[in-house]
Amino acid sequence: MFWLAEGLVYRRQDSIIHSLDPRVKLIISFSLFILSLFSSTIFEFTILLFAIFLLGALSKVLRRMTKTITFSLTFVIMIFVINLLVGYDLIFSIIISLRFIAIISSSSIFFLTSSPDELDLVMRSLHLPYDLIFAFVTAVRFVPVILLDAVQIIDSQRSRGLEIEKGSIFKRIRNYIPVLIPLIVQSIIRSEELAEAMESRAYGFSKKRTSYYTLHFKRRDYLILCLHFMLVVLFILLVYFFHL
Amino acid sequence: MIEVESLYFKYPLSNDYVLKDINLKIGLGEVVGIMGGNGSGKTTLIKHFNGLLKPTKGTVKIFGKDTREESVAYFSKKVGLVFQNPGHQIFSDTVWNEIAFALKNFGFEEEIINKRVKWALEFFNLTQYKDTSPLLLSGGEKKRLCLASVLAWNPDFIILDEPTVGQDFLQKEKLIEIIKMLITQNKTVIVVSHDVEFIWLLQPRLILISNGVIVKDGDCKSVFKDNAILEKCGLTKPQLVELYEELYPLIEQMPVDIVEAHSMLLKLLRGSK
Ligand SMILES: Nc1ncnc2c1ncn2[C@@H]1O[C@H](COP(=O)(O)OP(=O)(O)OP(=O)(O)O)[C@@H](O)[C@H]1O
Ligand SMILES: [Mg+2]
């Protein structure tokens, strides 16, 4: 179970990509995401996935990215099979599955290389309402905490003789009740505690929040951004105008 | 009988061993204390005792059976683990069902389940709550409920992870009584704790862990004499041991509880008069 968190969660690391301005990381991640949505040939996905994995390698998160993908493989297979069953041909089903993988892995680039604090700063630079930002960032921040809780709960219930993977499919679903209830209760308790702790530290008291860190583009950021746009334009030209 | 042989363990994806070359034999009828700083690997170690975690290298055997060979449920029936946070296990609609949960999992007969649950409720003074939601109990009561729900299936080994956290003095005294009673029934109780005073009152065999290595394993009186090791593990001495050291050689023995200390001091005062 714990390996799951590894694929989703930010870890402090050193790499060229990590040290970029989070806005640049967001733009790169997001544009790859958009390209994944609009791509429709195996050739395009080969290039896209190559680019995504190259970025993953550069930011030293490749191993965890593949974890995320392995985890989502169940969905990929489901998508693939359903498409085939509904009557689409093989190539189309493969493309849909590749698109799913590309979407997941491109968006994971941002989340694997940007800390929740950076996410907070990026969303602020987009002038979103702070309550919304706070809720979103907190949700992201709590993913690993909740996963750890889940591990502890599963350990506790297994020590009381619960065998999650045993029985018919309905029995198995019922087996999750002793895990889900404590998980939900713990999360509610935690959110209440968090709200109280926030209020005791004057959350929402001043209308204008200041920030310890502010974002500044450096030369490196401009360079990478230019390079990125050039590659994207090249890709679009190749695919849409020269029909490669 | 729990036998641990050159156990090494690391969590998947991490590079460092959390447990290194652990060798242990724990028999029936023992009280064992496990102490060590935060993150030293105590919880990781006890999770090996019912097969929740399997060794990366080495073996753990429970009554002669390797933990890799059977399910966690199989070993749990003999080794009951009570975790620190009751919030991680309480889920039932009533206190009664919470205790009956494990008994049903282990496949006990209806009749025996009723008998055991009733016994556990009475033993832990929870009978008046049997139909209320366990979530409404106080923190200390929840902890008692967790202990009750494990003792209900009568395991041979009972392992408690930080049982005294959040407990008032009365509950701690009760817990000591319960543990001593379990020992008289030839059960083994293993207590993981940071509470030196509590551990001292149990007078257990004491195992000290530091950075995943057992640095000391022996009678608790001898362990608390070893200043170098105590410092290494960041442990303070129980007050009764300090009293003994202040007064030595006026009193020759370490008092195991207040009553003994009291009579020793009285004797001393009378003697010096
Ligand atoms: N699921 C996990 N995955 C990776 N590392 C873990 C996991 N659980 C614990 N660790 C690490 O293993 C080490 C030992 O942890 P453990 O919980 O066994 O310590 P402990 O002695 O019980 O500490 P405490 O006194 O705080 O309860 C710690 O460094 C911890 O960070
Ligand atoms: Mg612990």
XYZ file of C-alpha atoms and ligand atoms in Angstrom:
549
model
C 0.000 0.000 0.000
C 2.781 2.382 0.911
C 4.386 2.160 -2.496
C 1.244 3.791 -3.836
C 2.019 7.002 -1.979
C 5.496 6.986 -3.450
C 4.113 7.469 -6.923
C 1.899 10.381 -6.001
C 3.717 12.405 -3.465
C 6.281 15.173 -3.658
C 9.698 14.413 -2.237
C 12.364 17.042 -1.738
C 14.990 16.354 -4.387
C 17.626 18.109 -6.413
C 17.337 18.284 -10.179
C 17.232 20.816 -13.005
C 13.479 20.487 -13.208
C 12.880 20.739 -9.455
C 14.751 24.029 -9.258
C 12.673 25.695 -11.988
C 10.051 28.298 -11.212
C 6.855 26.361 -10.446
C 5.002 28.379 -13.073
C 7.354 27.009 -15.718
C 6.789 23.494 -14.427
C 3.055 24.051 -14.561
C 3.196 25.372 -18.119
C 5.297 22.416 -19.287
C 3.130 19.893 -17.513
C -0.093 21.510 -18.656
C 0.899 21.885 -22.290
C 1.899 18.229 -22.431
C -1.440 17.418 -20.863
C -3.291 19.416 -23.554
C -1.243 17.801 -26.317
C -2.137 14.389 -24.901
C -5.802 15.304 -25.126
C -5.563 16.271 -28.778
C -3.164 13.636 -30.047
C -4.697 10.837 -32.017
C -2.030 8.682 -33.629
C 0.397 6.189 -32.238
C 3.224 8.259 -33.747
C 2.185 11.343 -31.770
C 1.919 9.405 -28.532
C 5.337 7.869 -29.058
C 6.880 11.331 -29.247
C 4.795 12.684 -26.384
C 5.497 9.794 -24.049
C 9.163 9.957 -24.967
C 9.208 13.648 -24.024
C 7.345 12.993 -20.782
C 9.655 10.176 -19.722
C 12.678 12.248 -20.685
C 11.429 14.977 -18.356
C 10.828 12.344 -15.707
C 14.402 11.125 -16.072
C 15.783 14.665 -15.956
C 13.921 15.332 -12.734
C 14.938 11.933 -11.295
C 11.349 10.902 -10.627
C 11.135 8.289 -13.361
C 10.908 5.409 -10.932
C 8.020 6.968 -9.074
C 6.335 7.998 -12.293
C 6.342 4.389 -13.427
C 4.835 3.496 -10.041
C 1.921 5.814 -10.724
C 1.500 4.277 -14.150
C 1.659 0.720 -12.832
C -0.982 1.668 -10.349
C -3.231 3.114 -13.053
C -2.639 0.080 -15.247
C -5.820 -1.518 -13.913
C -7.780 1.425 -15.315
C -5.811 1.334 -18.555
C -6.665 -2.319 -19.062
C -10.283 -1.619 -18.171
C -10.454 1.217 -20.693
C -8.808 -0.965 -23.303
C -11.146 -3.904 -22.785
C -14.297 -1.802 -22.643
C -13.351 -0.054 -25.880
C -12.820 -3.382 -27.583
C -16.075 -4.769 -26.213
C -18.060 -1.752 -27.348
C -16.793 -2.444 -30.822
C -13.953 -0.031 -31.509
C -11.006 -1.493 -33.350
C -7.696 -2.471 -31.804
C -5.726 0.604 -32.890
C -8.335 2.963 -31.484
C -8.433 1.092 -28.161
C -4.652 1.254 -27.940
C -4.714 4.984 -28.654
C -7.295 5.638 -25.960
C -5.212 3.671 -23.466
C -2.048 5.528 -24.464
C -3.885 8.798 -24.047
C -4.843 7.847 -20.527
C -1.223 7.012 -19.690
C -0.003 10.266 -21.260
C -2.532 12.327 -19.322
C -1.632 10.696 -16.010
C 2.116 10.896 -16.494
C 2.156 14.443 -17.887
C 0.184 15.813 -14.969
C 2.295 13.852 -12.504
C 5.374 15.787 -13.695
C 4.114 18.901 -11.980
C 2.990 17.182 -8.796
C 6.140 15.084 -8.440
C 8.477 18.043 -8.855
C 6.611 20.840 -7.061
C 6.106 21.052 -3.323
C 2.681 21.964 -1.916
C 4.193 25.364 -1.073
C 5.051 25.929 -4.704
C 1.569 24.864 -5.687
C 0.243 27.455 -3.277
C 2.416 30.177 -4.832
C 1.435 29.239 -8.370
C -2.255 29.300 -7.581
C -1.830 32.667 -5.908
C -0.095 34.064 -8.938
C -3.245 33.099 -10.843
C -5.232 35.323 -8.439
C -7.568 32.582 -7.285
C -9.503 33.167 -4.041
C -7.333 32.124 -1.125
C -9.905 29.885 0.544
C -10.028 27.813 -2.599
C -6.246 27.659 -2.834
C -5.980 26.670 0.783
C -8.536 23.889 0.447
C -6.828 22.515 -2.656
C -3.296 22.690 -1.302
C -4.355 21.121 1.979
C -6.021 18.273 0.126
C -2.801 17.606 -1.798
C -0.733 17.902 1.356
C -2.906 15.389 3.190
C -2.723 12.625 0.623
C 0.383 11.041 2.180
C -0.991 11.489 5.700
C -4.212 9.725 4.821
C -2.347 6.949 3.040
C -0.210 6.404 6.137
C -3.384 6.264 8.195
C -4.754 3.672 5.801
C -1.641 1.528 6.223
C -1.936 1.678 10.014
C -5.634 0.844 9.911
C -5.139 -2.111 7.612
C -2.367 -3.381 9.920
C -4.645 -3.014 12.954
C -7.544 -4.876 11.386
C -5.355 -7.604 9.934
C -4.006 -8.147 13.444
C -7.608 -8.783 14.458
C -7.989 -11.546 11.933
C -9.468 -9.580 9.038
C -8.521 -11.143 5.713
C -9.208 -8.491 3.134
C -8.409 -10.545 0.059
C -10.550 -13.491 1.032
C -14.044 -14.488 -0.042
C -16.370 -13.726 -2.922
C -16.360 -10.338 -4.600
C -19.194 -9.077 -2.357
C -17.456 -10.371 0.730
C -14.307 -8.573 -0.359
C -16.117 -5.283 -0.731
C -17.615 -5.777 2.731
C -14.125 -6.497 4.043
C -13.232 -2.876 3.399
C -15.805 -1.532 5.849
C -13.532 -1.992 8.907
C -10.864 -0.061 6.996
C -12.970 2.705 5.508
C -14.901 3.687 8.625
C -11.851 4.435 10.797
C -10.244 6.182 7.824
C -13.210 8.495 7.362
C -13.589 9.107 11.088
C -9.877 9.902 11.427
C -10.060 12.298 8.491
C -13.030 14.129 9.940
C -11.360 14.417 13.330
C -8.186 15.647 11.684
C -9.973 18.269 9.604
C -11.760 19.578 12.676
C -8.488 19.813 14.564
C -6.904 21.539 11.614
C -9.695 24.105 11.430
C -9.342 24.877 15.128
C -5.569 25.127 14.907
C -5.867 27.446 11.890
C -8.340 29.700 13.637
C -6.179 29.870 16.746
C -3.440 31.180 14.499
C -5.670 33.902 13.044
C -6.466 32.332 9.701
C -8.565 34.771 7.679
C -7.882 37.689 10.007
C -6.201 39.956 7.488
C -7.581 40.422 4.014
C -4.210 40.846 2.416
C -1.951 37.850 2.947
C 1.743 38.349 2.571
C 4.109 35.628 1.528
C 7.563 34.715 2.742
C 8.623 33.508 -0.673
C 7.776 35.254 -3.917
C 8.197 33.871 -7.397
C 10.772 35.326 -9.802
C 11.681 34.105 -13.235
C 15.415 33.523 -13.592
C 17.407 33.319 -16.792
C 17.262 29.557 -16.656
C 13.455 29.685 -16.477
C 13.220 31.862 -19.594
C 15.619 29.597 -21.429
C 13.765 26.408 -20.624
C 10.433 27.999 -21.392
C 11.643 29.162 -24.838
C 13.088 25.747 -25.561
C 9.848 24.120 -24.492
C 7.732 26.342 -26.743
C 10.005 25.732 -29.681
C 9.648 21.994 -29.244
C 5.880 22.231 -28.874
C 5.588 24.330 -32.028
C 7.845 21.905 -33.858
C 5.655 19.022 -32.730
C 2.464 20.765 -33.854
C 3.982 21.695 -37.201
C 5.191 18.178 -37.782
C 1.914 16.573 -36.891
C -0.755 18.918 -38.117
C 0.833 20.562 -41.118
C 3.152 17.934 -42.469
C 0.927 15.044 -41.382
C 3.796 12.917 -40.252
C 7.600 -19.055 21.644
C 8.855 -16.241 19.413
C 12.247 -16.826 17.827
C 13.966 -14.114 15.841
C 17.149 -14.998 14.025
C 19.463 -12.429 12.420
C 16.520 -10.345 11.282
C 17.217 -7.471 8.930
C 14.397 -5.334 7.658
C 14.005 -2.388 5.344
C 10.787 -0.852 4.090
C 10.236 -1.229 0.349
C 11.700 1.722 -1.556
C 13.869 2.932 1.287
C 17.589 2.252 1.231
C 18.463 1.922 4.883
C 17.778 -1.009 7.128
C 15.355 -0.079 9.914
C 16.211 -3.274 11.837
C 19.691 -4.747 11.842
C 20.776 -8.190 13.010
C 18.049 -8.724 15.601
C 18.332 -11.965 17.592
C 15.718 -12.764 20.198
C 13.970 -15.596 21.955
C 10.846 -14.864 23.924
C 9.173 -17.708 25.778
C 5.843 -18.143 27.526
C 5.232 -16.492 30.887
C 7.666 -13.624 30.311
C 7.118 -9.891 30.734
C 9.214 -8.053 28.207
C 9.703 -4.293 27.927
C 10.980 -2.779 24.701
C 12.350 0.744 24.933
C 14.236 3.098 22.630
C 14.047 6.577 21.143
C 11.526 7.744 18.567
C 12.096 6.078 15.231
C 14.451 3.449 16.660
C 12.357 0.646 15.166
C 10.222 -0.675 18.037
C 6.910 -0.659 16.180
C 8.603 -2.133 13.122
C 9.968 -4.969 15.261
C 6.671 -5.924 16.880
C 4.927 -5.937 13.515
C 7.160 -8.906 12.714
C 5.736 -10.871 15.634
C 2.437 -11.645 13.899
C 3.670 -11.584 10.336
C 2.386 -8.124 9.365
C 5.924 -7.446 8.191
C 8.190 -10.146 6.841
C 11.962 -10.030 7.309
C 14.051 -8.754 4.424
C 16.750 -11.134 5.648
C 16.686 -13.679 8.484
C 13.710 -15.444 10.031
C 10.958 -14.942 12.578
C 9.323 -18.075 13.926
C 6.180 -18.239 16.029
C 5.823 -21.564 17.832
C 8.285 -22.993 15.357
C 6.493 -21.749 12.260
C 8.144 -19.264 9.907
C 5.999 -16.122 9.507
C 6.402 -16.356 5.751
C 4.525 -19.660 5.691
C 1.137 -18.691 7.077
C -1.306 -15.775 6.987
C -1.341 -12.869 9.417
C -4.678 -14.123 10.734
C -3.117 -17.496 11.571
C -0.385 -15.924 13.704
C -2.645 -13.237 15.166
C -4.737 -15.875 16.837
C -1.694 -16.666 18.979
C -0.100 -13.231 19.070
C -2.439 -10.350 19.861
C -1.167 -6.917 18.873
C -2.703 -3.795 20.374
C -1.675 -0.683 18.478
C -1.170 2.746 19.939
C -4.020 4.599 18.296
C -7.541 3.244 18.971
C -8.741 5.476 16.129
C -7.060 3.060 13.753
C -9.246 0.128 14.682
C -12.587 1.215 16.116
C -15.332 0.970 13.523
C -18.308 -0.944 14.879
C -21.740 0.432 15.754
C -21.614 -0.879 19.317
C -18.947 -1.707 21.868
C -20.225 -5.281 21.921
C -19.705 -5.713 18.171
C -16.286 -4.115 18.353
C -15.123 -6.846 20.705
C -16.936 -9.586 18.795
C -15.343 -8.562 15.454
C -12.079 -10.446 15.869
C -13.825 -13.455 17.414
C -16.028 -13.738 14.336
C -13.004 -13.394 12.055
C -11.310 -16.261 13.845
C -14.432 -18.370 13.398
C -15.408 -18.980 17.020
C -18.824 -20.475 17.773
C -21.685 -18.086 18.548
C -21.894 -19.364 22.122
C -18.206 -18.888 22.814
C -18.305 -15.426 21.256
C -21.084 -14.371 23.610
C -19.240 -15.751 26.594
C -15.931 -14.122 25.691
C -17.409 -10.719 24.899
C -19.304 -10.716 28.153
C -16.180 -11.627 30.058
C -14.138 -8.889 28.343
C -16.791 -6.238 28.989
C -16.941 -7.104 32.652
C -13.220 -7.422 33.079
C -12.602 -3.961 31.653
C -15.584 -2.259 33.290
C -17.235 -1.585 29.948
C -20.490 -3.472 30.473
C -22.566 -0.333 30.859
C -21.438 0.790 27.378
C -22.140 -2.456 25.560
C -24.853 -0.970 23.333
C -23.361 2.492 22.804
C -21.154 3.532 19.921
C -17.466 3.021 20.717
C -16.737 6.381 19.098
C -18.479 8.096 22.008
C -16.115 6.652 24.627
C -13.357 8.784 26.161
C -9.784 8.365 24.933
C -8.803 6.171 27.866
C -11.914 4.039 27.549
C -11.242 3.524 23.849
C -7.795 2.231 24.701
C -9.271 -0.144 27.237
C -11.754 -1.312 24.613
C -8.927 -2.109 22.201
C -7.158 -4.152 24.842
C -10.433 -5.886 25.677
C -11.064 -6.722 22.038
C -7.675 -8.438 21.820
C -7.749 -10.259 25.170
C -11.179 -11.588 24.222
C -9.712 -14.173 21.865
C -7.210 -15.288 24.507
C -3.905 -15.099 22.599
C -0.738 -16.552 24.148
C 1.294 -13.443 23.432
C -0.070 -9.975 24.079
C 1.893 -7.102 22.591
C 1.061 -3.565 23.648
C 2.392 -0.550 21.715
C 2.606 2.417 24.085
C -0.331 1.390 26.275
C 0.076 4.173 28.845
C -0.197 7.181 26.535
C -3.168 9.292 27.604
C -3.996 7.067 30.567
C -4.570 8.473 34.020
C -2.729 7.104 37.037
C -5.560 4.794 38.052
C -5.700 3.175 34.620
C -1.945 2.646 34.605
C -2.147 0.857 37.959
C -4.971 -1.283 36.630
C -2.986 -2.088 33.532
C -0.095 -3.279 35.673
C -2.464 -5.514 37.597
C -3.872 -6.937 34.390
C -0.415 -7.629 32.994
C 0.671 -9.349 36.214
C -2.481 -11.445 36.158
C -1.842 -12.472 32.549
C 1.651 -13.596 33.504
C 0.260 -15.855 36.208
C -1.761 -17.544 33.446
C 1.524 -18.277 31.643
C 0.872 -15.659 28.952
C 3.623 -13.462 27.626
C 3.199 -9.708 27.632
C 5.455 -7.495 25.546
C 5.181 -3.782 26.274
C 6.612 -1.060 24.050
C 6.770 2.143 26.048
C 8.582 5.407 26.730
C 7.270 5.442 30.275
C 10.212 4.420 32.529
C 8.157 4.564 35.719
C 5.576 2.219 34.260
C 8.221 -0.170 32.971
C 9.959 -0.165 36.344
C 6.787 -1.226 38.124
C 6.516 -4.213 35.771
C 10.114 -5.317 36.453
C 10.355 -6.917 33.025
C 13.133 -8.338 30.975
C 14.129 -5.138 29.202
C 15.271 -4.821 25.608
C 16.794 -1.524 24.488
C 16.830 -0.612 20.816
C 18.813 2.181 19.264
C 18.867 2.798 15.507
C 17.439 -0.603 14.731
C 19.992 -2.530 16.784
C 19.417 -4.273 20.111
C 21.957 -2.625 22.380
C 20.925 -4.303 25.608
C 18.773 -7.247 26.590
C 18.544 -8.190 30.233
C 16.915 -7.936 33.600
C 15.569 -4.419 34.068
C 17.539 -3.832 37.265
C 20.827 -4.476 35.531
C 19.815 -2.413 32.490
C 19.028 0.639 34.599
C 22.487 0.399 36.192
C 24.184 0.766 32.821
C 24.628 4.520 32.532
C 26.423 4.501 29.186
C 23.672 2.529 27.464
C 20.909 4.611 29.031
C 22.528 7.764 27.734
C 22.893 6.248 24.287
C 19.172 5.493 24.181
C 18.169 8.819 25.688
C 16.534 7.166 28.683
C 16.195 8.593 32.170
C 16.191 6.437 35.282
C 13.065 5.630 37.242
C 12.819 7.729 40.394
C 13.121 4.698 42.638
C 16.429 3.818 41.002
C 17.648 7.379 41.579
C 16.570 7.143 45.193
C 18.545 3.931 45.534
C 21.641 5.492 44.002
C 21.406 8.518 46.299
C 21.126 6.339 49.375
C 23.493 3.563 48.411
C 25.049 1.887 50.382
C 22.542 2.738 53.102
C 20.017 0.603 51.245
C 21.403 -2.383 49.390
C 18.580 -3.150 47.001
C 16.647 -1.276 44.361
C 13.061 -0.893 45.588
C 10.604 -2.198 42.982
C 7.689 -0.063 44.148
C 6.698 2.632 46.627
C 5.648 0.122 49.272
C 9.061 -1.495 49.255
C 10.823 1.863 49.220
C 8.700 2.944 52.159
C 9.601 -0.047 54.309
C 13.276 0.254 53.356
C 13.305 3.909 54.399
C 11.480 3.149 57.623
C 14.012 0.480 58.461
C 16.799 2.913 57.678
C 15.323 5.635 59.884
C 14.716 3.247 62.764
C 18.213 1.882 62.414
C 19.857 5.275 62.555
C 17.939 6.395 65.596
N 5.709 2.509 6.369
C 6.957 2.985 6.432
N 7.681 3.202 5.311
C 8.942 3.659 5.367
N 9.588 3.938 6.490
C 8.939 3.746 7.659
C 7.588 3.269 7.692
N 7.198 3.170 8.990
C 8.253 3.578 9.721
N 9.293 3.922 8.930
C 10.632 4.361 9.399
O 11.213 3.327 10.149
C 11.903 3.828 11.286
C 11.411 3.131 12.542
O 10.062 3.450 12.770
P 9.210 2.833 13.962
O 7.812 3.294 13.793
O 9.451 1.375 14.035
O 9.871 3.552 15.231
P 9.437 3.484 16.744
O 10.616 2.992 17.497
O 8.157 2.755 16.895
O 9.241 5.029 17.093
P 8.189 5.748 18.080
O 8.804 5.721 19.441
O 8.148 7.137 17.557
O 6.894 5.035 17.976
C 11.673 5.326 11.291
O 12.839 5.929 10.801
C 10.512 5.538 10.338
O 10.674 6.751 9.661
Mg 6.168 3.250 17.523
